[in-house]
Short mmCIF file of C-alpha atoms in Angstrom, two decimals:
data_model
loop_
_atom_site.label_atom_id
_atom_site.label_comp_id
_atom_site.label_asym_id
_atom_site.label_seq_id
_atom_site.Cartn_x
_atom_site.Cartn_y
_atom_site.Cartn_z
CA MET A 1 -3.85 11.96 8.82
CA LEU A 2 -0.30 12.24 7.54
CA THR A 3 1.69 14.88 9.33
CA LEU A 4 5.08 14.27 7.79
CA GLU A 5 7.67 16.78 6.66
CA TRP A 6 9.03 16.51 3.16
CA GLU A 7 12.59 17.46 3.97
CA SER A 8 15.98 16.06 3.11
CA GLU A 9 15.55 12.30 2.66
CA GLY A 10 12.11 12.25 4.24
CA LEU A 11 10.41 11.39 0.97
CA GLN A 12 11.26 7.69 1.21
CA THR A 13 9.81 7.63 4.73
CA VAL A 14 6.61 9.15 3.42
CA GLY A 15 6.51 6.38 0.87
CA ILE A 16 6.69 3.65 3.50
CA VAL A 17 4.16 5.36 5.78
CA VAL A 18 1.69 5.92 2.94
CA ILE A 19 1.95 2.23 2.05
CA ILE A 20 0.89 1.29 5.57
CA CYS A 21 -1.72 4.05 5.73
CA ALA A 22 -3.23 2.53 2.63
CA SER A 23 -4.40 -0.41 4.69
CA LEU A 24 -6.50 1.96 6.80
CA LYS A 25 -8.05 3.46 3.69
CA LEU A 26 -9.00 0.00 2.52
CA LEU A 27 -10.69 -0.72 5.84
CA HIS A 28 -13.15 2.01 4.96
CA LEU A 29 -14.10 -0.07 1.97
CA LEU A 30 -15.28 -2.70 4.42
CA GLY A 31 -17.23 -0.21 6.50
CA LEU A 32 -15.01 -0.88 9.52
CA ILE A 33 -13.62 2.65 9.83
CA ASP A 34 -15.72 5.75 9.31
CA PHE A 35 -13.94 8.59 7.56
CA SER A 36 -17.21 10.52 7.12
CA GLN A 37 -17.12 10.08 3.37
CA ASP A 38 -19.87 8.98 1.02
CA SER A 39 -19.83 5.25 0.33
CA VAL A 40 -18.25 4.07 -2.89
CA GLU A 41 -20.37 1.99 -5.24
CA ASP A 42 -18.67 -1.21 -6.34
CA GLU A 43 -18.97 -1.70 -10.08
CA LEU A 44 -18.75 -5.45 -9.57
CA GLU A 45 -22.05 -5.65 -7.70
CA MET A 46 -23.77 -6.60 -10.96
CA ALA A 47 -21.36 -9.45 -11.70
CA THR A 48 -23.11 -12.74 -12.29
CA VAL A 49 -20.17 -14.82 -11.07
CA ARG A 50 -19.46 -14.42 -7.39
CA HIS A 51 -16.18 -15.28 -5.76
CA ARG A 52 -16.34 -17.55 -2.74
CA PRO A 53 -13.56 -17.09 -0.16
CA GLU A 54 -11.43 -19.84 1.27
CA ALA A 55 -12.59 -21.40 4.53
CA LEU A 56 -12.08 -18.99 7.42
CA GLU A 57 -10.04 -21.66 9.21
CA LEU A 58 -7.56 -21.69 6.34
CA LEU A 59 -7.39 -17.90 6.23
CA GLU A 60 -6.86 -17.84 9.99
CA ALA A 61 -3.84 -20.12 9.52
CA GLN A 62 -2.51 -17.98 6.67
CA SER A 63 -2.97 -14.61 8.39
CA LYS A 64 -2.51 -12.95 11.77
CA PHE A 65 -6.24 -12.39 12.29
CA THR A 66 -8.47 -14.42 14.58
CA LYS A 67 -11.50 -16.26 13.24
CA LYS A 68 -13.78 -13.66 14.85
CA GLU A 69 -11.87 -10.80 13.21
CA LEU A 70 -12.04 -12.57 9.86
CA GLN A 71 -15.80 -12.99 10.23
CA ILE A 72 -16.17 -9.26 10.88
CA LEU A 73 -13.90 -8.41 7.96
CA TYR A 74 -15.72 -10.77 5.62
CA ARG A 75 -19.13 -9.43 6.64
CA GLY A 76 -17.99 -5.93 5.77
CA PHE A 77 -16.27 -7.02 2.57
CA LYS A 78 -19.32 -8.95 1.38
CA ASN A 79 -21.55 -6.01 2.27
CA GLU A 80 -19.55 -3.58 0.15
CA CYS A 81 -18.45 -6.07 -2.53
CA PRO A 82 -21.22 -8.61 -3.13
CA SER A 83 -19.30 -10.10 -6.05
CA GLY A 84 -16.46 -11.04 -3.70
CA VAL A 85 -13.79 -9.12 -5.59
CA VAL A 86 -12.65 -5.51 -6.04
CA ASN A 87 -11.38 -4.14 -9.34
CA GLU A 88 -8.84 -1.42 -10.04
CA GLU A 89 -11.41 1.23 -10.85
CA THR A 90 -12.89 0.82 -7.38
CA PHE A 91 -9.45 1.37 -5.84
CA LYS A 92 -9.11 4.55 -7.84
CA GLU A 93 -12.55 5.80 -6.80
CA ILE A 94 -11.80 5.16 -3.12
CA TYR A 95 -8.48 6.99 -3.17
CA SER A 96 -9.89 9.92 -5.12
CA GLN A 97 -12.25 10.50 -2.18
CA PHE A 98 -9.53 10.27 0.46
CA PHE A 99 -7.13 12.54 -1.42
CA PRO A 100 -9.34 15.06 -3.27
CA GLN A 101 -6.56 17.65 -3.23
CA GLY A 102 -4.37 15.53 -5.49
CA ASP A 103 -4.41 12.89 -8.21
CA SER A 104 -4.34 9.42 -6.65
CA THR A 105 -4.91 7.46 -9.87
CA THR A 106 -1.33 6.28 -10.38
CA TYR A 107 -0.73 5.39 -6.74
CA ALA A 108 -4.00 3.44 -6.62
CA HIS A 109 -2.84 1.54 -9.71
CA PHE A 110 0.46 0.58 -8.09
CA LEU A 111 -1.23 -0.37 -4.82
CA PHE A 112 -3.83 -2.47 -6.60
CA ASN A 113 -1.10 -4.41 -8.40
CA ALA A 114 0.62 -5.08 -5.07
CA PHE A 115 -2.58 -6.56 -3.60
CA ASP A 116 -3.47 -8.43 -6.79
CA THR A 117 -0.84 -11.10 -6.18
CA ASP A 118 -2.05 -13.50 -8.88
CA HIS A 119 -2.38 -10.63 -11.42
CA ASN A 120 -5.87 -11.55 -12.58
CA GLY A 121 -7.20 -7.98 -12.48
CA ALA A 122 -9.19 -8.37 -9.26
CA VAL A 123 -8.49 -8.34 -5.52
CA SER A 124 -10.35 -11.10 -3.71
CA PHE A 125 -11.10 -11.31 -0.01
CA GLU A 126 -8.15 -13.68 0.35
CA ASP A 127 -5.81 -11.25 -1.45
CA PHE A 128 -7.05 -8.41 0.74
CA ILE A 129 -6.66 -10.33 4.01
CA LYS A 130 -3.16 -11.60 3.24
CA GLY A 131 -1.92 -8.12 2.35
CA LEU A 132 -3.72 -6.45 5.25
CA SER A 133 -2.33 -9.01 7.69
CA ILE A 134 1.21 -8.16 6.64
CA LEU A 135 0.71 -4.38 6.67
CA LEU A 136 -0.98 -4.28 10.06
CA ARG A 137 0.51 -7.22 11.97
CA GLY A 138 3.42 -8.56 10.00
CA THR A 139 7.00 -8.52 11.15
CA VAL A 140 9.26 -5.72 9.97
CA GLN A 141 10.78 -8.18 7.48
CA GLU A 142 7.33 -9.07 6.10
CA LYS A 143 6.27 -5.43 5.79
CA LEU A 144 9.47 -4.51 3.99
CA ASN A 145 9.10 -7.49 1.66
CA TRP A 146 5.60 -6.22 0.82
CA ALA A 147 6.90 -2.68 0.31
CA PHE A 148 9.66 -3.99 -1.97
CA ASN A 149 7.03 -5.74 -4.07
CA LEU A 150 5.17 -2.44 -4.44
CA TYR A 151 8.30 -0.59 -5.58
CA ASP A 152 9.28 -3.44 -7.92
CA ILE A 153 6.74 -2.37 -10.53
CA ASN A 154 7.68 -4.86 -13.26
CA LYS A 155 8.14 -7.71 -10.72
CA ASP A 156 11.60 -8.70 -11.95
CA GLY A 157 13.08 -8.91 -8.45
CA TYR A 158 14.90 -5.56 -8.58
CA ILE A 159 14.03 -1.92 -7.97
CA THR A 160 15.42 0.55 -10.47
CA LYS A 161 15.82 4.25 -9.86
CA GLU A 162 12.99 4.98 -12.30
CA GLU A 163 10.64 2.56 -10.52
CA MET A 164 11.34 4.23 -7.19
CA LEU A 165 10.83 7.62 -8.79
CA ASP A 166 7.52 6.51 -10.33
CA ILE A 167 6.23 5.49 -6.88
CA MET A 168 7.42 8.71 -5.25
CA LYS A 169 5.89 10.87 -7.96
CA ALA A 170 2.62 8.98 -7.55
CA ILE A 171 2.67 9.67 -3.80
CA TYR A 172 3.49 13.34 -4.35
CA ASP A 173 0.69 13.66 -6.93
CA MET A 174 -1.74 11.94 -4.55
CA MET A 175 -0.86 14.20 -1.61
CA GLY A 176 -1.26 17.25 -3.83
CA LYS A 177 1.31 19.91 -4.63
CA CYS A 178 -0.81 22.50 -2.83
CA THR A 179 -0.28 20.52 0.40
CA TYR A 180 3.48 20.98 0.23
CA PRO A 181 3.96 24.18 -1.80
CA VAL A 182 7.59 24.60 -0.70
CA LEU A 183 8.58 21.35 -2.39
CA LYS A 184 10.29 22.09 -5.68
CA GLU A 185 9.24 20.35 -8.88
CA ASP A 186 12.44 18.32 -9.10
CA ALA A 187 12.56 17.48 -5.36
CA PRO A 188 11.23 13.89 -5.72
CA ARG A 189 13.99 13.07 -8.22
CA GLN A 190 16.65 14.63 -6.01
CA HIS A 191 15.46 12.74 -2.94
CA VAL A 192 15.21 9.46 -4.83
CA GLU A 193 18.71 9.99 -6.21
CA THR A 194 20.12 10.41 -2.71
CA PHE A 195 18.28 7.48 -1.16
CA PHE A 196 18.83 5.17 -4.14
CA GLN A 197 22.56 5.69 -3.94
CA LYS A 198 22.47 4.63 -0.28
CA MET A 199 20.44 1.53 -1.10
CA ASP A 200 22.46 0.45 -4.12
CA LYS A 201 25.40 -0.87 -2.13
CA ASN A 202 27.31 -2.45 -5.02
CA LYS A 203 26.52 0.41 -7.44
CA ASP A 204 25.12 -1.87 -10.15
CA GLY A 205 22.16 0.40 -10.88
CA VAL A 206 19.49 -1.76 -9.23
CA VAL A 207 18.39 -2.42 -5.64
CA THR A 208 17.89 -6.01 -4.53
CA ILE A 209 15.49 -7.00 -1.80
CA ASP A 210 18.41 -7.54 0.60
CA GLU A 211 19.76 -4.05 -0.11
CA PHE A 212 16.29 -2.56 0.29
CA ILE A 213 15.63 -4.26 3.62
CA GLU A 214 19.08 -3.46 5.01
CA SER A 215 18.77 0.24 4.13
CA CYS A 216 15.24 0.54 5.52
CA GLN A 217 16.21 -1.18 8.77
CA LYS A 218 18.92 1.44 9.29
CA ASP A 219 16.41 4.29 8.92
CA GLU A 220 14.83 5.13 12.30
CA ASN A 221 11.87 6.95 10.75
CA ILE A 222 10.97 3.98 8.59
CA MET A 223 11.30 1.60 11.52
CA ARG A 224 8.97 3.75 13.60
CA SER A 225 6.46 3.88 10.76
CA MET A 226 6.36 0.09 10.70
CA GLN A 227 4.70 0.11 14.12
CA LEU A 228 2.19 2.95 13.65
CA PHE A 229 -0.90 1.02 12.68
CA GLU A 230 -0.63 -2.33 14.40
CA ASN A 231 -3.76 -3.83 15.95
CA VAL A 232 -6.00 -1.20 14.36
CA ILE A 233 -8.93 -3.61 14.16
#
């Protein structure tokens, strides 16, 4: 699915593309895209407390999906997740199936935290829809804001070099070293070093959201990746 070259500064582009690709993986959870994989059992099916979603009219106003699309999405979500929420372990199980050649555990953890906006340890239908709406149909600004939130692991409003490296290593581990055997062990750090220096305009050791967005908007590959998966539903 990903046919990207890991050359020069291409690693940061892979990071952005994988973030958007993640939305397609999550659609499989809803049974809306068939990747010819065995279904994943949701551990929350036995939960006694079920989460009820907000009214579809409200979600329609808060997202870029129509009421009909939301009904289809909710039907699939409820089918696969009767409890109304998805936990982190389910994310990890899903990604382990899509990327069997690598270790997707860490990336799934980071992605789960980005969708779990209220940090309660579960992704509800509302959380899922709001994130999916941005990734698939949001403006470039909205998508980059979402991506910044993913890279900002400790949610302090800044991206450090180590945070960016943690995300890139997670992506490399998920894709599998056997997939890109020519990539040297220290390549992620070298690529992050180069790209971080470009992003950190004032050289204060951290990247703000404005610096992140400005740098990404100047990268043609990243801008093209922003449009790859629009209107997939």
